[in-house]
Amino acid sequence: MADLKKWHELPIGGVIDKPATALAYKTGSWRVMRPIWHEDKCTSCMMCWLHCPDNSIVVKGGKMTGIDYEYCKGCGVCASVCPVKAIDMEPETKFLEEAE
Amino acid sequence: MVETKKLALTGAEAVANAMRQIAPDVVAAYPITPQTPIVEYFSKFVADGLVDTELIPVESEHSAMSAVVGAAAAGARAMTATSANGLALMHEIVYIAASLRLPIVMPVVNRALSGPINIHCDHSDTMAERDSGWVQFFVENAQEAYDLTLIGLKLAEHPDVQLPVMVNQDGFIISHGVEPVELLPDDMVRSFVGEREPVYSLLDVENPVTFGPLDLYDYYFEHKRQQIAAMEKVFEVFPKVVEEFEKISGRRYACVEAYRLDDAEHVMVALGSTCGTIKDVVDELREEGKKVGLLKLWMFRPFPKEQVQRYLYGRKSVVVLDRSASFGAEAPLYAEIKSALYESPTKPLIGSYIYGLGGREILPRHIRQAFEAAINGDLLADGQGYLGLRE
Amino acid sequence: MAVNLKQLAVEFEDPNKIGITSGHRLCPGCAAPMTAKMALMVAKHLGYDVVVGLATGCLEVSTTIFPYSAWSVPYIHNAFENVAATISGVETAYRALKKRGKLKREKPIKFIAFGGDGGTYDIGLQALSGAVERGHDFLYILYDNEGYMNTGNQRSGSTPPGSYTTTAPVGKKLPGKPQLKKNIVEIVAAHENVYAATATVGEPIDYMNKVEKALNFEGPSFIAVLSPCVRFWRIPNDAAVSITKLAVQSKYWPLYEVEKGVYRITKKPRSFKPIRDFLEQQGRFRALLSRPDADKVISMLQDYVDKRWERLLALEEATKDKPAR
Ligand SMILES: Cc1ncc(C[n+]2csc(CCOP(=O)(O)OP(=O)(O)O)c2C)c(N)n1
Ligand code: SF4
Ligand code: SF4
Ligand code: SF4
Ligand SMILES: [Mg+2]
């Protein structure tokens, strides 16, 4: 707990005085399965974007552009709601091997 | 000092007028005897357009405190009032209000906490909240109830404090008894209390904050330490606030009131309306040549230990009156006083009396009886006496 | 508005504008954050600023572990049973401060309370009823996962019969919880001048249209959103959305709204699936389904949802053009 703030350095009342501080907590490390997006099949219908519980579908100008693996927990909801099967779920272990 | 009005008012009416003059942004309250007249008077003030506070007629005290917490977190000045079972129903949120550091002021009209159910005065309701993190005042009469409500508000909202404040008045005895009360002019109260400047506000949408997160082992302790520090700050801020109040009202307050203590050998310590009766008995005994006096506590939390020590060190005996019990342990006020005397260079004789539970009458002869025990050296530090009980 | 997803996706290209952000610690695939994000996007899209209140529960604990907040809108959590009372205080403060000229802002603020089923059907019901009765201008969103999930899957007034919970387990003798779910929408709809509806994450457009209606409704509004808990419903992490579609198709979770007493069914499936299909997809019913008396419970449930559907149709017909006020 060496780098944690001391009592007199914290805001009072247990208040978190800034928004969205959870962004510092990267949930991507939880992932067991990795969603793989196939751009060629994607119609940018936005169903995956709408449902993703971790806001990890990246969009630009109304089009899907990728997946944010920093936070994606690999739930597979995106793949399951995709009407054209443009997302596959692959085990993370596969990418570990690839990285090696 | 300016012209003030002296009116014949009950304690409840006096406090309702303090609330009218403070004109909180939001009041959420639920009726319970003997607090009810406060809500009734205040609702009438609102209905008659004498104050433009938004009233939330909640469905329970739990919701009263919850709504007031929400309103205060939104930056509003928010108040409620209650008694006994109502306070107990709020209990969980009483703690939360303090931990969120919301400067809510709550008049509490003390009544016995069930059961069996009883509507009359004792201090069991507020004593159950003594470790909740609220500042607690006790008053002797309607005037003090009025004054300490105003003082309490300014103290609560002070940037160094930011704590909720309970102003305790004895049920029926003060709340329903009519006494002459001096009200300050409305505009003087307004300028005394000023505007609340919240540290954080939910309505500051441009700077979103999170109130009430999950606070685990790595930070909770630090937040509790902050609450302890805020209570310590009360001792720095309170004297300034009462000084300012004295300037406008001519009435002087402190953490404690010393009554004929200068040369007193035997001192009684008590809270609330009973102090009035004790003063009369002190006067009588003084006439009989007995060196007795009273130490009345206006402030119970934070506990003004230094002042207590200053007034109690070197006395022959100290006798403490409690209007509540702590079943299986020493009575609340007594336990504090005994602990404050631990470092006393000379140990006075000390003793504890419980009195007045459930509204049982406390008569001058009971007080005299306790003083006589003190004078005769009949106090037992580890014993428990009772006044007005059929034994 | 008639939700346009593409347009929303442009508007919320920066996900931190949504209101609930990444970095929260809800289980992978949990429906609670879907419920929250859809509502927040609609509110902001309509031009409102939003302040949220949370009841104790999974959504609250997992999004605000100090010093990490997954909210980019003002947020308050007070306790388990009092989110409606708390938000009523916030909303009143808003009106009071505006009235007194202490809050100078053009853009209107909407107040949204999120509560789990425990915090809504059970311990928070009184505070909810009080706040609705008083007529505060707020939207209460129930994310209904049919149990006390944050504390490890205990029974609530919303748990369906036979669903495995640790406090009404399916045992050697007893077939789990015997009681049916409370009808929370009817309870809320029984108050005067209220908008109350059901919705679910598997029918997002229906849900978001209801959020719009609710926010624009003058007075309190309530949406009960079936929001699966993947963990304790014992369903795959990717199944929260599909299971709720089945819930609608099997009449388990009919989609309707009640506006000032007028009923309207917002989705009428052309054909229905048997309730057994819905139950069989979920591990929480496995113990029930393997009991010899399983059929009895299932046919009781089937009978119940059939009758409820018929009743809803009748109510829709009977209340047409007859608002209570
Ligand atoms: C007064 C009180 N009683 C009990 C609890 C313990 N508790 C915290 S959350 C919870 C269950 C929450 O269930 P629900 O509202 O359905 O939300 P969920 O976690 O399922 O999303 C319970 C029992 C509490 N925090 N406060
Ligand atoms: S796997 Fe889950 S978290 Fe990851 S992008 Fe898909 S929906 Fe989002
Ligand atoms: S759901 Fe499928 S088609 Fe639609 S945007 Fe996502 S990946 Fe593309
Ligand atoms: S336990 Fe259930 S409700 Fe809670 S976060 Fe996990 S999936 Fe969601
Ligand atoms: Mg739940």
Short mmCIF file of N, CA and C in Angstrom, two decimals, chain B residues 22-26 51-60 62-77 89 92-93 96-97 100 102 195-196 201-216 218-219 223, chain C residues 49-52 60-97 99-100 102-103 105 107 109 111 126-131 133-134 136:
data_model
loop_
_atom_site.label_atom_id
_atom_site.label_comp_id
_atom_site.label_asym_id
_atom_site.label_seq_id
_atom_site.Cartn_x
_atom_site.Cartn_y
_atom_site.Cartn_z
N ILE B 22 -33.93 30.16 8.63
CA ILE B 22 -32.84 29.57 7.84
C ILE B 22 -33.32 29.38 6.40
N ALA B 23 -34.60 29.05 6.26
CA ALA B 23 -35.21 28.81 4.96
C ALA B 23 -34.40 27.81 4.13
N PRO B 24 -34.28 26.58 4.62
CA PRO B 24 -33.51 25.58 3.87
C PRO B 24 -34.09 25.42 2.47
N ASP B 25 -33.27 24.96 1.54
CA ASP B 25 -33.78 24.70 0.20
C ASP B 25 -34.78 23.55 0.24
N VAL B 26 -34.45 22.54 1.05
CA VAL B 26 -35.29 21.34 1.11
C VAL B 26 -35.48 20.90 2.57
N VAL B 51 -42.27 30.93 3.99
CA VAL B 51 -40.95 30.43 3.60
C VAL B 51 -41.15 29.60 2.32
N ASP B 52 -40.20 29.69 1.40
CA ASP B 52 -40.41 29.00 0.11
C ASP B 52 -39.57 27.73 -0.01
N THR B 53 -39.32 27.08 1.11
CA THR B 53 -38.63 25.79 1.12
C THR B 53 -39.45 24.75 0.36
N GLU B 54 -38.76 23.84 -0.33
CA GLU B 54 -39.46 22.70 -0.93
C GLU B 54 -39.60 21.62 0.14
N LEU B 55 -40.84 21.27 0.43
CA LEU B 55 -41.11 20.25 1.45
C LEU B 55 -41.29 18.88 0.80
N ILE B 56 -40.64 17.88 1.33
CA ILE B 56 -40.89 16.52 0.85
C ILE B 56 -41.62 15.75 1.95
N PRO B 57 -42.93 15.54 1.75
CA PRO B 57 -43.69 14.83 2.78
C PRO B 57 -43.48 13.32 2.64
N VAL B 58 -42.35 12.85 3.09
CA VAL B 58 -41.94 11.46 2.88
C VAL B 58 -42.83 10.46 3.59
N GLU B 59 -42.66 9.20 3.24
CA GLU B 59 -43.50 8.14 3.80
C GLU B 59 -42.86 7.45 5.00
N SER B 60 -41.68 7.91 5.41
CA SER B 60 -41.04 7.35 6.61
C SER B 60 -39.83 8.20 6.96
N HIS B 62 -36.96 6.93 7.46
CA HIS B 62 -35.84 6.39 6.69
C HIS B 62 -35.72 7.15 5.38
N SER B 63 -36.86 7.39 4.77
CA SER B 63 -36.85 8.16 3.53
C SER B 63 -36.57 9.64 3.78
N ALA B 64 -36.97 10.14 4.94
CA ALA B 64 -36.68 11.55 5.25
C ALA B 64 -35.17 11.76 5.23
N MET B 65 -34.46 10.92 5.96
CA MET B 65 -33.01 11.08 6.01
C MET B 65 -32.39 10.78 4.64
N SER B 66 -32.94 9.80 3.95
CA SER B 66 -32.40 9.46 2.63
C SER B 66 -32.57 10.62 1.65
N ALA B 67 -33.75 11.25 1.67
CA ALA B 67 -34.02 12.35 0.77
C ALA B 67 -33.15 13.56 1.12
N VAL B 68 -32.97 13.77 2.40
CA VAL B 68 -32.16 14.90 2.84
C VAL B 68 -30.68 14.68 2.44
N VAL B 69 -30.25 13.45 2.51
CA VAL B 69 -28.90 13.12 2.03
C VAL B 69 -28.80 13.42 0.52
N GLY B 70 -29.81 12.99 -0.23
CA GLY B 70 -29.80 13.26 -1.67
C GLY B 70 -29.78 14.75 -1.95
N ALA B 71 -30.61 15.49 -1.23
CA ALA B 71 -30.70 16.93 -1.45
C ALA B 71 -29.38 17.62 -1.08
N ALA B 72 -28.80 17.21 0.04
CA ALA B 72 -27.55 17.83 0.48
C ALA B 72 -26.42 17.50 -0.49
N ALA B 73 -26.43 16.27 -1.01
CA ALA B 73 -25.40 15.90 -1.99
C ALA B 73 -25.59 16.68 -3.29
N ALA B 74 -26.81 17.15 -3.51
CA ALA B 74 -27.08 17.97 -4.69
C ALA B 74 -26.77 19.44 -4.42
N GLY B 75 -26.18 19.72 -3.29
CA GLY B 75 -25.75 21.08 -2.99
C GLY B 75 -26.75 21.93 -2.23
N ALA B 76 -27.90 21.34 -1.93
CA ALA B 76 -28.94 22.12 -1.24
C ALA B 76 -28.66 22.16 0.26
N ARG B 77 -29.24 23.17 0.89
CA ARG B 77 -29.27 23.18 2.35
C ARG B 77 -30.52 22.40 2.73
N LEU B 89 -35.27 4.49 13.09
CA LEU B 89 -35.54 4.01 11.73
C LEU B 89 -34.54 4.63 10.74
N GLU B 92 -29.43 3.82 9.99
CA GLU B 92 -28.47 3.46 8.95
C GLU B 92 -28.02 4.70 8.16
N ILE B 93 -28.99 5.55 7.84
CA ILE B 93 -28.68 6.69 6.98
C ILE B 93 -28.08 7.84 7.80
N ILE B 96 -24.62 7.24 7.32
CA ILE B 96 -24.21 7.53 5.94
C ILE B 96 -24.10 9.04 5.73
N ALA B 97 -25.03 9.79 6.30
CA ALA B 97 -25.00 11.25 6.16
C ALA B 97 -23.67 11.80 6.68
N LEU B 100 -20.72 10.73 4.41
CA LEU B 100 -20.66 11.50 3.16
C LEU B 100 -20.32 12.96 3.42
N LEU B 102 -22.06 15.42 4.89
CA LEU B 102 -23.11 16.33 4.48
C LEU B 102 -23.59 17.13 5.68
N GLU B 195 -24.91 31.66 2.73
CA GLU B 195 -25.28 30.66 1.74
C GLU B 195 -24.41 29.43 1.94
N ARG B 196 -24.97 28.28 1.68
CA ARG B 196 -24.15 27.07 1.76
C ARG B 196 -23.21 27.00 0.55
N SER B 201 -21.14 18.83 -5.60
CA SER B 201 -22.59 18.84 -5.84
C SER B 201 -22.94 17.96 -7.03
N LEU B 202 -23.98 17.17 -6.85
CA LEU B 202 -24.46 16.32 -7.94
C LEU B 202 -24.98 17.15 -9.11
N LEU B 203 -25.39 18.37 -8.83
CA LEU B 203 -25.96 19.19 -9.90
C LEU B 203 -24.89 19.94 -10.69
N ASP B 204 -23.66 19.81 -10.27
CA ASP B 204 -22.55 20.37 -11.03
C ASP B 204 -22.20 19.36 -12.12
N VAL B 205 -23.06 19.33 -13.13
CA VAL B 205 -22.97 18.28 -14.14
C VAL B 205 -21.66 18.34 -14.93
N GLU B 206 -21.09 19.53 -14.98
CA GLU B 206 -19.82 19.67 -15.72
C GLU B 206 -18.67 19.00 -14.97
N ASN B 207 -18.81 18.85 -13.68
CA ASN B 207 -17.77 18.18 -12.88
C ASN B 207 -18.38 17.00 -12.14
N PRO B 208 -18.60 15.93 -12.87
CA PRO B 208 -19.34 14.81 -12.25
C PRO B 208 -18.53 14.12 -11.16
N VAL B 209 -19.18 13.92 -10.03
CA VAL B 209 -18.54 13.21 -8.93
C VAL B 209 -19.36 11.98 -8.56
N THR B 210 -18.71 11.06 -7.90
CA THR B 210 -19.36 9.84 -7.45
C THR B 210 -19.46 9.89 -5.92
N PHE B 211 -20.70 9.95 -5.45
CA PHE B 211 -20.96 9.92 -4.00
C PHE B 211 -21.27 8.49 -3.58
N GLY B 212 -20.67 8.05 -2.49
CA GLY B 212 -21.05 6.75 -1.92
C GLY B 212 -20.54 5.54 -2.67
N PRO B 213 -19.25 5.52 -3.01
CA PRO B 213 -18.71 4.33 -3.67
C PRO B 213 -18.53 3.18 -2.69
N LEU B 214 -18.13 2.06 -3.22
CA LEU B 214 -17.75 0.92 -2.38
C LEU B 214 -16.33 1.22 -1.90
N ASP B 215 -16.15 1.22 -0.60
CA ASP B 215 -14.88 1.69 -0.02
C ASP B 215 -14.29 0.55 0.80
N LEU B 216 -13.30 -0.09 0.27
CA LEU B 216 -12.83 -1.33 0.91
C LEU B 216 -11.63 -1.11 1.83
N ASP B 218 -8.58 -0.79 1.59
CA ASP B 218 -7.44 0.08 1.29
C ASP B 218 -7.74 1.57 1.45
N TYR B 219 -9.00 1.97 1.62
CA TYR B 219 -9.28 3.40 1.82
C TYR B 219 -10.27 3.72 2.94
N HIS B 223 -10.80 7.24 5.29
CA HIS B 223 -11.99 8.10 5.32
C HIS B 223 -12.54 8.25 6.74
N ASP C 49 -29.17 16.46 -19.47
CA ASP C 49 -28.09 16.01 -18.62
C ASP C 49 -28.70 15.01 -17.64
N VAL C 50 -27.86 14.16 -17.09
CA VAL C 50 -28.38 13.08 -16.26
C VAL C 50 -27.63 13.01 -14.93
N VAL C 51 -28.39 12.80 -13.87
CA VAL C 51 -27.80 12.46 -12.57
C VAL C 51 -28.35 11.09 -12.22
N VAL C 52 -27.48 10.17 -11.82
CA VAL C 52 -27.97 8.84 -11.50
C VAL C 52 -27.88 8.54 -10.01
N GLU C 60 -24.07 -1.33 -8.64
CA GLU C 60 -23.46 -0.30 -7.80
C GLU C 60 -22.05 -0.71 -7.37
N VAL C 61 -21.91 -1.87 -6.75
CA VAL C 61 -20.59 -2.22 -6.19
C VAL C 61 -19.55 -2.37 -7.30
N SER C 62 -19.95 -2.92 -8.41
CA SER C 62 -18.95 -3.24 -9.43
C SER C 62 -18.52 -2.03 -10.26
N THR C 63 -19.26 -0.94 -10.13
CA THR C 63 -18.91 0.24 -10.94
C THR C 63 -18.23 1.34 -10.12
N THR C 64 -18.17 1.17 -8.82
CA THR C 64 -17.64 2.28 -8.00
C THR C 64 -16.74 1.78 -6.88
N ILE C 65 -15.75 1.01 -7.21
CA ILE C 65 -14.82 0.55 -6.17
C ILE C 65 -13.77 1.64 -5.98
N PHE C 66 -13.82 2.31 -4.86
CA PHE C 66 -12.96 3.47 -4.63
C PHE C 66 -11.49 3.13 -4.92
N PRO C 67 -10.75 3.94 -5.61
CA PRO C 67 -11.08 5.23 -6.21
C PRO C 67 -11.49 5.15 -7.69
N TYR C 68 -12.05 4.01 -8.09
CA TYR C 68 -12.39 3.81 -9.49
C TYR C 68 -13.90 3.97 -9.71
N SER C 69 -14.29 4.99 -10.42
CA SER C 69 -15.70 5.14 -10.75
C SER C 69 -15.90 4.94 -12.25
N ALA C 70 -16.85 4.08 -12.59
CA ALA C 70 -17.15 3.86 -14.00
C ALA C 70 -18.31 4.74 -14.46
N TRP C 71 -18.43 5.91 -13.83
CA TRP C 71 -19.51 6.82 -14.21
C TRP C 71 -18.92 8.15 -14.64
N SER C 72 -19.41 8.65 -15.76
CA SER C 72 -18.98 9.98 -16.20
C SER C 72 -20.14 10.96 -16.08
N VAL C 73 -21.17 10.55 -15.33
CA VAL C 73 -22.26 11.46 -14.96
C VAL C 73 -22.28 11.52 -13.43
N PRO C 74 -22.85 12.58 -12.86
CA PRO C 74 -22.94 12.63 -11.39
C PRO C 74 -23.71 11.43 -10.87
N TYR C 75 -23.23 10.89 -9.77
CA TYR C 75 -23.71 9.60 -9.28
C TYR C 75 -23.84 9.66 -7.76
N ILE C 76 -24.92 9.07 -7.25
CA ILE C 76 -25.01 8.89 -5.80
C ILE C 76 -25.53 7.50 -5.45
N HIS C 77 -24.82 6.87 -4.55
CA HIS C 77 -25.33 5.65 -3.92
C HIS C 77 -25.47 5.97 -2.45
N ASN C 78 -26.62 5.66 -1.90
CA ASN C 78 -26.86 5.94 -0.49
C ASN C 78 -26.91 4.61 0.26
N ALA C 79 -27.96 3.82 0.06
CA ALA C 79 -28.02 2.50 0.69
C ALA C 79 -28.80 1.56 -0.21
N PHE C 80 -29.21 0.43 0.33
CA PHE C 80 -29.85 -0.63 -0.47
C PHE C 80 -31.30 -0.29 -0.78
N GLU C 81 -32.01 0.17 0.26
CA GLU C 81 -33.47 0.25 0.18
C GLU C 81 -33.99 1.64 -0.13
N ASN C 82 -33.11 2.59 -0.42
CA ASN C 82 -33.60 3.97 -0.43
C ASN C 82 -33.24 4.77 -1.68
N VAL C 83 -32.98 4.09 -2.79
CA VAL C 83 -32.57 4.88 -3.96
C VAL C 83 -33.70 5.81 -4.42
N ALA C 84 -34.94 5.37 -4.29
CA ALA C 84 -36.05 6.22 -4.74
C ALA C 84 -36.16 7.46 -3.86
N ALA C 85 -35.99 7.27 -2.55
CA ALA C 85 -36.05 8.41 -1.62
C ALA C 85 -34.87 9.34 -1.87
N THR C 86 -33.72 8.76 -2.10
CA THR C 86 -32.52 9.57 -2.31
C THR C 86 -32.67 10.42 -3.57
N ILE C 87 -33.10 9.79 -4.64
CA ILE C 87 -33.23 10.54 -5.89
C ILE C 87 -34.34 11.58 -5.77
N SER C 88 -35.35 11.29 -4.93
CA SER C 88 -36.41 12.28 -4.76
C SER C 88 -35.85 13.52 -4.06
N GLY C 89 -34.87 13.31 -3.19
CA GLY C 89 -34.20 14.45 -2.56
C GLY C 89 -33.36 15.24 -3.55
N VAL C 90 -32.69 14.53 -4.43
CA VAL C 90 -31.85 15.20 -5.43
C VAL C 90 -32.74 16.01 -6.38
N GLU C 91 -33.82 15.38 -6.80
CA GLU C 91 -34.72 16.04 -7.74
C GLU C 91 -35.37 17.27 -7.09
N THR C 92 -35.71 17.15 -5.82
CA THR C 92 -36.31 18.29 -5.12
C THR C 92 -35.29 19.41 -4.96
N ALA C 93 -34.06 19.04 -4.68
CA ALA C 93 -33.01 20.06 -4.56
C ALA C 93 -32.87 20.81 -5.89
N TYR C 94 -32.96 20.08 -6.97
CA TYR C 94 -32.87 20.69 -8.30
C TYR C 94 -33.97 21.73 -8.49
N ARG C 95 -35.18 21.34 -8.14
CA ARG C 95 -36.29 22.29 -8.28
C ARG C 95 -36.12 23.48 -7.35
N ALA C 96 -35.70 23.20 -6.13
CA ALA C 96 -35.56 24.28 -5.14
C ALA C 96 -34.48 25.27 -5.57
N LEU C 97 -33.35 24.75 -5.99
CA LEU C 97 -32.24 25.64 -6.34
C LEU C 97 -32.54 26.42 -7.61
N LYS C 99 -35.60 27.29 -8.59
CA LYS C 99 -36.61 28.27 -8.19
C LYS C 99 -35.96 29.48 -7.54
N ARG C 100 -34.94 29.24 -6.74
CA ARG C 100 -34.30 30.34 -6.02
C ARG C 100 -33.19 31.00 -6.81
N LYS C 102 -30.45 29.80 -7.72
CA LYS C 102 -29.09 29.42 -7.32
C LYS C 102 -28.45 28.47 -8.31
N LEU C 103 -29.26 27.94 -9.19
CA LEU C 103 -28.73 27.02 -10.19
C LEU C 103 -29.09 27.60 -11.56
N ARG C 105 -28.84 27.17 -15.20
CA ARG C 105 -28.50 26.33 -16.35
C ARG C 105 -29.74 26.16 -17.22
N LYS C 107 -29.92 23.76 -19.86
CA LYS C 107 -30.13 22.36 -20.20
C LYS C 107 -30.80 21.63 -19.03
N ILE C 109 -32.04 18.77 -16.43
CA ILE C 109 -31.42 17.56 -15.88
C ILE C 109 -32.51 16.54 -15.61
N PHE C 111 -33.33 12.75 -13.75
CA PHE C 111 -32.85 11.96 -12.62
C PHE C 111 -33.25 10.50 -12.81
N GLN C 126 -41.17 0.32 -0.34
CA GLN C 126 -41.84 1.43 0.34
C GLN C 126 -41.31 2.78 -0.15
N ALA C 127 -39.99 2.88 -0.25
CA ALA C 127 -39.41 4.15 -0.70
C ALA C 127 -39.82 4.43 -2.14
N LEU C 128 -39.90 3.39 -2.94
CA LEU C 128 -40.32 3.56 -4.34
C LEU C 128 -41.76 4.05 -4.39
N SER C 129 -42.63 3.39 -3.63
CA SER C 129 -44.04 3.78 -3.63
C SER C 129 -44.19 5.23 -3.15
N GLY C 130 -43.45 5.58 -2.11
CA GLY C 130 -43.53 6.94 -1.59
C GLY C 130 -43.11 7.96 -2.63
N ALA C 131 -42.02 7.70 -3.28
CA ALA C 131 -41.50 8.66 -4.26
C ALA C 131 -42.44 8.79 -5.46
N GLU C 133 -45.71 8.12 -5.40
CA GLU C 133 -46.94 8.76 -4.92
C GLU C 133 -46.77 10.27 -4.83
N ARG C 134 -45.58 10.71 -4.41
CA ARG C 134 -45.35 12.15 -4.28
C ARG C 134 -45.19 12.83 -5.63
N HIS C 136 -42.57 12.82 -7.85
CA HIS C 136 -41.29 13.40 -8.28
C HIS C 136 -41.06 13.12 -9.77
#
